PDB file of C-alpha atoms in Angstrom:
ATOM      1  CA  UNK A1109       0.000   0.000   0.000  1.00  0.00           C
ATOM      2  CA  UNK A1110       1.076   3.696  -0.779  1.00  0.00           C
ATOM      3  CA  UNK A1111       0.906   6.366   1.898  1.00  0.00           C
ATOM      4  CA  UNK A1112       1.469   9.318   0.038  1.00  0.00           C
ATOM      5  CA  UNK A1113      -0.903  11.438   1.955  1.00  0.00           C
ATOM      6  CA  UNK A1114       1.088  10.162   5.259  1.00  0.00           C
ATOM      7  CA  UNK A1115       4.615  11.316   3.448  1.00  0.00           C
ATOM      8  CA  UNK A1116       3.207  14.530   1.762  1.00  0.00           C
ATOM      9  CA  UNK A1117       1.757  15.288   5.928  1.00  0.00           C
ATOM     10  CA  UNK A1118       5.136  14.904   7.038  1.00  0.00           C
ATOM     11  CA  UNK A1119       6.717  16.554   4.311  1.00  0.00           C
ATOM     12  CA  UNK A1120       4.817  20.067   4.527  1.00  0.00           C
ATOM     13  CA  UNK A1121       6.049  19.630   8.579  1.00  0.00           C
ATOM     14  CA  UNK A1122       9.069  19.565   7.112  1.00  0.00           C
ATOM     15  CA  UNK A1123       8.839  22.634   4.768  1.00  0.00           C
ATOM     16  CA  UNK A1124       7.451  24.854   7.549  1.00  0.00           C
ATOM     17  CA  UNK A1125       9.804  23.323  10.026  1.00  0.00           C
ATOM     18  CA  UNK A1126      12.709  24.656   7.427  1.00  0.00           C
ATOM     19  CA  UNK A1127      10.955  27.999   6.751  1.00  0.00           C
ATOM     20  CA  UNK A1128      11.202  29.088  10.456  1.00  0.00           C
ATOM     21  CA  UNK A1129      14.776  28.509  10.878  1.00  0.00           C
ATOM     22  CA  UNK A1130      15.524  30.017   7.519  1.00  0.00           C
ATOM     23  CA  UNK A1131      13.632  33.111   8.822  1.00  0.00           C
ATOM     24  CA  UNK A1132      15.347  32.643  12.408  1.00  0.00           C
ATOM     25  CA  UNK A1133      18.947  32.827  10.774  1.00  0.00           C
ATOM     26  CA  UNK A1134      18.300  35.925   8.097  1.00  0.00           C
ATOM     27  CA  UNK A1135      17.267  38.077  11.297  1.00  0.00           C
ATOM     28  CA  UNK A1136      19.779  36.246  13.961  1.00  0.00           C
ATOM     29  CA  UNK A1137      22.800  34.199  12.293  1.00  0.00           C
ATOM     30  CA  UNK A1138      24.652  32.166  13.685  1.00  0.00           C
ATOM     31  CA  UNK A1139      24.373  28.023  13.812  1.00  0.00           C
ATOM     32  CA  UNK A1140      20.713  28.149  13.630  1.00  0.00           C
ATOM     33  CA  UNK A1141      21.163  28.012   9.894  1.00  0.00           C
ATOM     34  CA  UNK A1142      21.370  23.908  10.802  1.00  0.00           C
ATOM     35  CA  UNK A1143      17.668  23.458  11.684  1.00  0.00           C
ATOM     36  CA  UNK A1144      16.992  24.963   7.658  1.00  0.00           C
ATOM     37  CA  UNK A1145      19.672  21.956   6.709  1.00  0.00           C
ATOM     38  CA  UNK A1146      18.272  19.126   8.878  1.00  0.00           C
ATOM     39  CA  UNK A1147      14.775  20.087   7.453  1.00  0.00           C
ATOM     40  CA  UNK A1148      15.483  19.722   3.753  1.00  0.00           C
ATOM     41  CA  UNK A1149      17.721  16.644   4.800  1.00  0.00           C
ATOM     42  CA  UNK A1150      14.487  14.727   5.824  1.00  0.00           C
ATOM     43  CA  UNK A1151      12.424  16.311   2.938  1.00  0.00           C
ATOM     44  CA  UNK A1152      15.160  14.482   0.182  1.00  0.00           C
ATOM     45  CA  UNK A1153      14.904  11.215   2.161  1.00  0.00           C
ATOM     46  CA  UNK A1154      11.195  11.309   2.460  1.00  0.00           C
ATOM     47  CA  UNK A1155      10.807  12.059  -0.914  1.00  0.00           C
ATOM     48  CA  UNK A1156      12.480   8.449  -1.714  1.00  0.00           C
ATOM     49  CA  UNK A1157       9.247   7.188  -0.662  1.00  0.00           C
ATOM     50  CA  UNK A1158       6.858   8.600  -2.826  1.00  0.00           C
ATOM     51  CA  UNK A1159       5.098   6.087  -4.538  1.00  0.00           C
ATOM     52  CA  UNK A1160       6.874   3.051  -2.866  1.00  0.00           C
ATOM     53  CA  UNK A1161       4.579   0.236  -1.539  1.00  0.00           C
ATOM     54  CA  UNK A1162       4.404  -0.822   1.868  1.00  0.00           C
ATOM     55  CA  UNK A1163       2.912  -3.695   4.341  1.00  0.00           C
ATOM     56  CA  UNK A1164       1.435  -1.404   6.755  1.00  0.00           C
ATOM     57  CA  UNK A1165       1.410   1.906   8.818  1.00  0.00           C
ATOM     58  CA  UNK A1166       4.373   0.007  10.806  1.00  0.00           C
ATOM     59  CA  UNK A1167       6.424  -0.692   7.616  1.00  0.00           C
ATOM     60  CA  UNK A1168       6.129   2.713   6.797  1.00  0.00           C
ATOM     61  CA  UNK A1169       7.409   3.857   9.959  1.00  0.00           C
ATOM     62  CA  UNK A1170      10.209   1.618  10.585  1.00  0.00           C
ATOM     63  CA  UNK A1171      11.496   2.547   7.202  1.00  0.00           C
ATOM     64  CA  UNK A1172      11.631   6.253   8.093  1.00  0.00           C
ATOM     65  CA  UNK A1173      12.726   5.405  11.774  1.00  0.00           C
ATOM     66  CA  UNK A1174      15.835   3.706   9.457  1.00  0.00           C
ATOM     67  CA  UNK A1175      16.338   7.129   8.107  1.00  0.00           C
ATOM     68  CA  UNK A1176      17.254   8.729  10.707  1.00  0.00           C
ATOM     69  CA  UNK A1177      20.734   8.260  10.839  1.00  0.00           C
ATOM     70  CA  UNK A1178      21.435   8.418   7.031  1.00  0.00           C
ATOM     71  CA  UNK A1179      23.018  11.627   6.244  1.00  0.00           C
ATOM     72  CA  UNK A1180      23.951  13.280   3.460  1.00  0.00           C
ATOM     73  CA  UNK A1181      25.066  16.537   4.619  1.00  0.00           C
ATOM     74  CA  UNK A1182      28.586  17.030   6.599  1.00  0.00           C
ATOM     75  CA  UNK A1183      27.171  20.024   8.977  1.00  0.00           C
ATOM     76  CA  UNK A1184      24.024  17.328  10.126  1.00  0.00           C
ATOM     77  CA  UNK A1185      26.795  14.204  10.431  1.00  0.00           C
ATOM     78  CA  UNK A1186      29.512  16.276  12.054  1.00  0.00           C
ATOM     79  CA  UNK A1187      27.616  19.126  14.064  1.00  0.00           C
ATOM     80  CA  UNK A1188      30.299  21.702  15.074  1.00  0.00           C
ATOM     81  CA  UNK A1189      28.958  22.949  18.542  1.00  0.00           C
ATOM     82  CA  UNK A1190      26.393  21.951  21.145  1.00  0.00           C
ATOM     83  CA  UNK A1191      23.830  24.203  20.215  1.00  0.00           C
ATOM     84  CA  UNK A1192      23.960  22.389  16.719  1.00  0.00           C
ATOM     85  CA  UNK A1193      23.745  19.063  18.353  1.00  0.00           C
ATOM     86  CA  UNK A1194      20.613  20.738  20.263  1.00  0.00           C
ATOM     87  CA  UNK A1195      18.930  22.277  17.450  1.00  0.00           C
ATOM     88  CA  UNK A1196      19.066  18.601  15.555  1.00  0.00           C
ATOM     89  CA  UNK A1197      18.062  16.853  18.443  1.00  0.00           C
ATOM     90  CA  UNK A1198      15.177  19.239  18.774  1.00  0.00           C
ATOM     91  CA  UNK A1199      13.949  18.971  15.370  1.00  0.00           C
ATOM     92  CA  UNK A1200      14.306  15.290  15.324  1.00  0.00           C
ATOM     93  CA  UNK A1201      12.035  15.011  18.642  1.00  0.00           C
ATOM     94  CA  UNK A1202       9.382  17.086  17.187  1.00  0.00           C
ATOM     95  CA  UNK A1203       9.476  15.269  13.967  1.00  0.00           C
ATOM     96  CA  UNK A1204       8.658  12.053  15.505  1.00  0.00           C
ATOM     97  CA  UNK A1205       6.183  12.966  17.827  1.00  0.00           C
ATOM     98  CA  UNK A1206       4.300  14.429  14.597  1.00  0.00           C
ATOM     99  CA  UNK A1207       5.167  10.803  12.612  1.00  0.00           C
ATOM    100  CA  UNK A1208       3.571   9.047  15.414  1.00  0.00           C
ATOM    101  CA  UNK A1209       0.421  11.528  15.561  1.00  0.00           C
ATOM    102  CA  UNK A1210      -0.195  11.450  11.915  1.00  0.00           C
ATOM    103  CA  UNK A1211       0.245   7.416  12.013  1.00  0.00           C
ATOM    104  CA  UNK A1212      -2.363   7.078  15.169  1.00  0.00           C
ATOM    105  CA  UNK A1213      -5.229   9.171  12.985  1.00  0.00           C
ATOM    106  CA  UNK A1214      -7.907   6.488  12.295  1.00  0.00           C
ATOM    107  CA  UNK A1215      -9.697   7.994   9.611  1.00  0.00           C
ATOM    108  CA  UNK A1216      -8.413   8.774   5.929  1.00  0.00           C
ATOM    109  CA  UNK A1217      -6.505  12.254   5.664  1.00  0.00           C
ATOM    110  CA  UNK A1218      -7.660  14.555   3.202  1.00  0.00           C
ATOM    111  CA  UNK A1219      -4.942  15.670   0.963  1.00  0.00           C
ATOM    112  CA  UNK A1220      -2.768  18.324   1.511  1.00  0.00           C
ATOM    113  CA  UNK A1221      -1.335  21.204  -0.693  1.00  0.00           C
ATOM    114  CA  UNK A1222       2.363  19.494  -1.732  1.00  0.00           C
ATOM    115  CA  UNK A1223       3.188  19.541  -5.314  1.00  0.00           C
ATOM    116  CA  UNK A1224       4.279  15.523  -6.588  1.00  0.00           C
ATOM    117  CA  UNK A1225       7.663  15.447  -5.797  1.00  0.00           C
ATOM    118  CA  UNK A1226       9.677  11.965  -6.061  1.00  0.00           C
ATOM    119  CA  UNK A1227      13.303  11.845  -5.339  1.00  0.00           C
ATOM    120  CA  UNK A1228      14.611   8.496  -7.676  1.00  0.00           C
ATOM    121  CA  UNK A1229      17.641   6.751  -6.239  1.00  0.00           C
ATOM    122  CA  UNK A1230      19.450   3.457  -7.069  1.00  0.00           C
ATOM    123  CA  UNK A1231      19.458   1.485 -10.439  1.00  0.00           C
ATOM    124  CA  UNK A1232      16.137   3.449 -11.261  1.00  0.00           C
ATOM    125  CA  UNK A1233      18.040   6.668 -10.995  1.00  0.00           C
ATOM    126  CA  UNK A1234      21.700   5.390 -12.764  1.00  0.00           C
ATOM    127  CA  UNK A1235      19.443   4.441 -15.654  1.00  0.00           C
ATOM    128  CA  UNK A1236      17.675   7.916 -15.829  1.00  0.00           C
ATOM    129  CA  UNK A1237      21.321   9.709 -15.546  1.00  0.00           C
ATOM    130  CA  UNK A1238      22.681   7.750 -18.205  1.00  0.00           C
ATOM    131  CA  UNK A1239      19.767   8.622 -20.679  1.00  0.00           C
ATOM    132  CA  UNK A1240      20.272  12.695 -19.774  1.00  0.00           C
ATOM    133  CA  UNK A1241      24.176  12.099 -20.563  1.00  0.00           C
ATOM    134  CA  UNK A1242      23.447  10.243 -23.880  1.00  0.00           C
ATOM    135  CA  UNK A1243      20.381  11.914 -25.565  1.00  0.00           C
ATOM    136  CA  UNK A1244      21.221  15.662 -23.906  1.00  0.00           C
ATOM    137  CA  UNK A1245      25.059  15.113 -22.986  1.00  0.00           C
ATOM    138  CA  UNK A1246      24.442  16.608 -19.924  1.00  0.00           C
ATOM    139  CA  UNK A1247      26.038  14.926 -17.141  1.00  0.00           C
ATOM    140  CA  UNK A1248      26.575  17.411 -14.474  1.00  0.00           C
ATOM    141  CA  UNK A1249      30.163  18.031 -14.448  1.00  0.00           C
ATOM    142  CA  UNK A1250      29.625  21.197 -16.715  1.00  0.00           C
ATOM    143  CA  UNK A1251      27.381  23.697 -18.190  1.00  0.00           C
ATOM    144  CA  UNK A1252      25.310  22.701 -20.952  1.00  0.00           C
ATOM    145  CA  UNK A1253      24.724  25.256 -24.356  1.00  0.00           C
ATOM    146  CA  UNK A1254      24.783  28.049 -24.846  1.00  0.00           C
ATOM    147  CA  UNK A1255      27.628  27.997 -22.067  1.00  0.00           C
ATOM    148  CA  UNK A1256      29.695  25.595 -23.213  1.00  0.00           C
ATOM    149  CA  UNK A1257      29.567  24.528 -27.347  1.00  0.00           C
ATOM    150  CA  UNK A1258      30.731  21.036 -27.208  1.00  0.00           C
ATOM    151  CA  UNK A1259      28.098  19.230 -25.325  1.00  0.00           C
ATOM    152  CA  UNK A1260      25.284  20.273 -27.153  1.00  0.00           C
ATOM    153  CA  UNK A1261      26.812  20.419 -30.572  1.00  0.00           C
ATOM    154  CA  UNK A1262      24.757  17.515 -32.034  1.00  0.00           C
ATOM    155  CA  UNK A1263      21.088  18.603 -31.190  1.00  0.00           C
ATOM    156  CA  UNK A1264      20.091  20.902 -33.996  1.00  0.00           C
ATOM    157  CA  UNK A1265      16.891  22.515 -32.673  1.00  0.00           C
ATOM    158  CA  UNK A1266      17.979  24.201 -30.160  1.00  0.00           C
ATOM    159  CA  UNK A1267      17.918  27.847 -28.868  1.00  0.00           C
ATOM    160  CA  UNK A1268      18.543  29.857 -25.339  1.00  0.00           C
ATOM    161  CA  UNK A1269      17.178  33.322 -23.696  1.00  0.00           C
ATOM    162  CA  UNK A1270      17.810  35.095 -20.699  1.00  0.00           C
ATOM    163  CA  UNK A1271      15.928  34.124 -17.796  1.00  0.00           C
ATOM    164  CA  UNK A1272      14.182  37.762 -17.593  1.00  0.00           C
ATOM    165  CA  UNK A1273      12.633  37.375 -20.723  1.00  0.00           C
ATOM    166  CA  UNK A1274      11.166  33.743 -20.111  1.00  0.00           C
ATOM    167  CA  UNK A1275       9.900  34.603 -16.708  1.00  0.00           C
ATOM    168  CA  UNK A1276       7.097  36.305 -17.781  1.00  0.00           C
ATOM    169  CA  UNK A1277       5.680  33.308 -19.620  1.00  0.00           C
ATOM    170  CA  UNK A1278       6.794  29.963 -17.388  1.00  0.00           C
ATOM    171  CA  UNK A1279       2.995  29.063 -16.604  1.00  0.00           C
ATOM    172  CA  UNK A1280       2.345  29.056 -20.454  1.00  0.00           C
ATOM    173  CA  UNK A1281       5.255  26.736 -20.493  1.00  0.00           C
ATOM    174  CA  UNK A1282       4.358  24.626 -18.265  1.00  0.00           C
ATOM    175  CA  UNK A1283       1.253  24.406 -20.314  1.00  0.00           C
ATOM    176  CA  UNK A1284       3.098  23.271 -23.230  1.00  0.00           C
ATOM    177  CA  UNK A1285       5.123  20.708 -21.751  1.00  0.00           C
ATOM    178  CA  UNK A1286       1.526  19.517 -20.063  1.00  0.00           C
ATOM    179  CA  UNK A1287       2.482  20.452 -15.962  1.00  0.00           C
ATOM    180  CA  UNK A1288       0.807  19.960 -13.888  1.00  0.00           C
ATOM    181  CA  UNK A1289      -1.023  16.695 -15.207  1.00  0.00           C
ATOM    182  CA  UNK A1290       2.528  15.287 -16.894  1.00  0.00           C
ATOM    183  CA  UNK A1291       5.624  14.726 -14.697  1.00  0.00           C
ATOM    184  CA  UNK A1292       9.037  15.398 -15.834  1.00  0.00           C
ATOM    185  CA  UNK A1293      12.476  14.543 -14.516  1.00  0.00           C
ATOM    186  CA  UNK A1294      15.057  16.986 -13.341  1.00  0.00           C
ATOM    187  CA  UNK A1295      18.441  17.008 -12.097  1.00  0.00           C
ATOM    188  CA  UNK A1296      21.400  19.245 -12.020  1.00  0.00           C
ATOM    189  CA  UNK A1297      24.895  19.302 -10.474  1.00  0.00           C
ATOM    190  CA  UNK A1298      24.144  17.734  -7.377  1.00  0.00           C
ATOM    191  CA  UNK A1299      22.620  14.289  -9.134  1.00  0.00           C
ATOM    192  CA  UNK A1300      25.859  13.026 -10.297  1.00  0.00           C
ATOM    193  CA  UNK A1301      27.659  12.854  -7.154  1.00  0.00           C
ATOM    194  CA  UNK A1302      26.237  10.558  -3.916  1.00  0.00           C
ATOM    195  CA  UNK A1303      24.202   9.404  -3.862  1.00  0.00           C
ATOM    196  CA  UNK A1304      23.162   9.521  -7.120  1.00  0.00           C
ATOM    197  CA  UNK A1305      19.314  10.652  -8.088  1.00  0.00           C
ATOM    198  CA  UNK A1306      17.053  12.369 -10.519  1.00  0.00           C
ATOM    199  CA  UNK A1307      13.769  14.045  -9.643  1.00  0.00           C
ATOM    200  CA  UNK A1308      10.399  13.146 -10.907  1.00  0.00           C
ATOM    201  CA  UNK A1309       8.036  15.934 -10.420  1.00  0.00           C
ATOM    202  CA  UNK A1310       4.975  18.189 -11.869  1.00  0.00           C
ATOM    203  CA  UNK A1311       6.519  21.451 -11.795  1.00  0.00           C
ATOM    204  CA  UNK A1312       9.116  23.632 -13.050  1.00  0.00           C
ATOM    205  CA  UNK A1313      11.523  25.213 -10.389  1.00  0.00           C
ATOM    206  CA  UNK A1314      13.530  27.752 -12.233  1.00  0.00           C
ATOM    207  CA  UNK A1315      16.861  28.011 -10.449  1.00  0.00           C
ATOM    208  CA  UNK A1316      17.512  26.081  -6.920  1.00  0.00           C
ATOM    209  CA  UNK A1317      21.222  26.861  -6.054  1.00  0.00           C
ATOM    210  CA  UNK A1318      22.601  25.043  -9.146  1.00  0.00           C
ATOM    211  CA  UNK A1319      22.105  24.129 -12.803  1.00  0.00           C
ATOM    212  CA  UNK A1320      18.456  22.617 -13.361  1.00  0.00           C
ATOM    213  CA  UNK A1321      17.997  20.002 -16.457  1.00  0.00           C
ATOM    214  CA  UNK A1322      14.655  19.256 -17.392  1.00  0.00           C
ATOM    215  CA  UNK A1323      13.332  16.615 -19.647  1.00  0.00           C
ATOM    216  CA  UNK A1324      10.507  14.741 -20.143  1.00  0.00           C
ATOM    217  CA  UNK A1325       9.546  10.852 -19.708  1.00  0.00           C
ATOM    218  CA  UNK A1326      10.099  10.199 -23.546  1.00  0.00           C
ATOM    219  CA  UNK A1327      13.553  12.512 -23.384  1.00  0.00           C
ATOM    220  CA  UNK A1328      12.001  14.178 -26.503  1.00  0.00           C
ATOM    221  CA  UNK A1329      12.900  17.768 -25.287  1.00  0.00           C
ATOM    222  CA  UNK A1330      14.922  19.403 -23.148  1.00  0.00           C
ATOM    223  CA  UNK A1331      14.811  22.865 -20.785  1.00  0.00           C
ATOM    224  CA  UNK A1332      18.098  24.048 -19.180  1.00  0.00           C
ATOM    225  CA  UNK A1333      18.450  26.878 -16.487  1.00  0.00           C
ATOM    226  CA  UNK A1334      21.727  28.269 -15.794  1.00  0.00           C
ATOM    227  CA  UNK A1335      23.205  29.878 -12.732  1.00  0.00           C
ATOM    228  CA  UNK A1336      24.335  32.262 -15.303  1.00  0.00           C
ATOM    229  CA  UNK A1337      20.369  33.337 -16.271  1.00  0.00           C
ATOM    230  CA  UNK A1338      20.109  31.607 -19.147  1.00  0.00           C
ATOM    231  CA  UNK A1339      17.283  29.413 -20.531  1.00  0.00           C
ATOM    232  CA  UNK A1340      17.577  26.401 -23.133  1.00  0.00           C
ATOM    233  CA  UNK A1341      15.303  24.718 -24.999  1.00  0.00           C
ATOM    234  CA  UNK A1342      16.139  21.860 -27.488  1.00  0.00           C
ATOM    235  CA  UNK A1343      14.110  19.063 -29.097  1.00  0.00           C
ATOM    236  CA  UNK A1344      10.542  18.432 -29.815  1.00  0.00           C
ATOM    237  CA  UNK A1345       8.524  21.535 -28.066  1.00  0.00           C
ATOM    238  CA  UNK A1346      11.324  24.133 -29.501  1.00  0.00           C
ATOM    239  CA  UNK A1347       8.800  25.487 -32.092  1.00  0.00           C
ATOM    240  CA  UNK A1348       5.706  26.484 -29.386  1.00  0.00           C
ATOM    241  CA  UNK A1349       8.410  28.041 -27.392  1.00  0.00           C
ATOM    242  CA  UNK A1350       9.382  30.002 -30.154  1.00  0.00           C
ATOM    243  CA  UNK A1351       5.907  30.899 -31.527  1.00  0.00           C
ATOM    244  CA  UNK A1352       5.184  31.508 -27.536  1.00  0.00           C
ATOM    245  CA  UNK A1353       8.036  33.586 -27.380  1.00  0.00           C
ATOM    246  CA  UNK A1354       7.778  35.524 -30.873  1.00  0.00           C
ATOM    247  CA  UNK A1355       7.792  38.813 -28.956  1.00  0.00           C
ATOM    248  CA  UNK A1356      10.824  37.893 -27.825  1.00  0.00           C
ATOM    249  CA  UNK A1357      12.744  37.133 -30.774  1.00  0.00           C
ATOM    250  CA  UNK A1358      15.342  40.199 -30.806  1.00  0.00           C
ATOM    251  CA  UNK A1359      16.505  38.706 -27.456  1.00  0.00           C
ATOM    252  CA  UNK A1360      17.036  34.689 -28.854  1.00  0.00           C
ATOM    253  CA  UNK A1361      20.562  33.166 -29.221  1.00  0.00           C
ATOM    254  CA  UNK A1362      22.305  36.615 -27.042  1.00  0.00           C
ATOM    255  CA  UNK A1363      24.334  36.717 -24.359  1.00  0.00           C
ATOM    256  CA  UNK A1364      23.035  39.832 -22.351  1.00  0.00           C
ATOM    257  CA  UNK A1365      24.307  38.849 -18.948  1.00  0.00           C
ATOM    258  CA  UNK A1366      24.822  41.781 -16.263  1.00  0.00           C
ATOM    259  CA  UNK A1367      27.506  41.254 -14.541  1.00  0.00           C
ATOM    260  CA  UNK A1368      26.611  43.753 -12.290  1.00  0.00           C
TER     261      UNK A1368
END
């Protein structure tokens, strides 16, 4: 059985949990900045189990209670003070008291407001990687076009904007590419290193602290944001994004990056 409702429960905790310590660190500094870390630690692992099938409300919490001491940051593994050590402990406490409450609830949930969000790991997510390095020749160790030439060289219909121009129309995009109903994969910088994972999700997130490499479940087009405010598009949905994007056209193919 799936308990995506459970996960998604847990997972807006989670999200909230990680907004309050972001907000406690921009006005205070300091180590507090951990609590954000820890937060979106347990929102990655959770999101492993999206979709996954278990035996029973038990299963499903002895599998998370596994979790616990998988980490995949440094700061969480290695905390550098005692009020680090505190904050973690803190967060972990409250997080399982609200596993067990949501678990003890007798009645169906009613869904909550997360978008689909699936983190793929294993031999799932080594196949996925290896179909982004040979149909886009994107494999995360460097930028993809219009930043670099040589990756992209091959794929013919192809074309790039800055960011500030494409902003404007990313919901009619999303259209296009048929979000939120469709899911796509993502993955970026991070993916290639451990552990290794692509993202299966419903919506576009334009820039999350790296590069972002979209494609969807056929691998028939691709959409590339840069850390340097560009957007790509290659493949099969390159003319609606240009006929979306007519007004536009003066801006296509430049560079017009401020580095100011």
């Amino acid at each position: 059985m799936q308990y995506n409702e459970i996960i998604n429960r847990l997972k807006l905790w989670l999200r909230n949990t990680a907004e309050v310590y972001e907000k406690v660190y921009q006005k205070h500094g300091g180590v507090t900045y951990i609590g954000y870390i820890l937060a979106n630690e347990w929102l990655f692992k959770l999101s492993m189990l999206i979709d996954k099938n278990f035996e029973s409300k038990d299963d499903l919490r002895n599998t998370i209670l596994k979790l616990h001491p998988v980490h995949y940051e440094e700061s969480v593994r290695n905390p550098k003070n005692e009020t680090a050590k505190y904050i973690i402990e803190k967060i972990n406490t409250e997080f399982f008291e609200y596993l067990e409450e949501i678990l003890s609830q007798k009645e169906n949930l009613p869904p909550v407001d997360v978008p689909y969000y699936r983190v793929v790991v294993g031999e799932e997510a080594e196949g996925l990687l290896e179909k982004f390095r040979k149909t886009w020749g994107y494999d995360g160790t460097d930028y993809w076009f219009p930043l670099t030439s040589k990756k992209a060289k091959e794929i013919s219909e192809k074309f790039f904007i800055m960011f500030d121009y494409v902003e404007p129309y990313i919901k009619q995009i999303e259209k296009i590419i048929g979000l939120p109903q469709a899911h796509i994969y993502c993955c970026d910088e991070e993916s290639f290193l451990y552990p290794q994972y692509c993202v299966e999700n419903a919506e576009l997130i334009e820039y999350s602290g790296g590069e972002c490499f979209y494609t969807d479940k056929d691998f028939s087009w691709a959409i590339y944001f840069s850390h340097e405010d560009t957007v790509s598009f290659a493949g099969s949905i390159v003319p609606k994004i240009k006929e979306l994007l007519k007004k536009e056209e003066a801006h296509w193919n430049r560079w017009e990056y401020d580095w100011d």
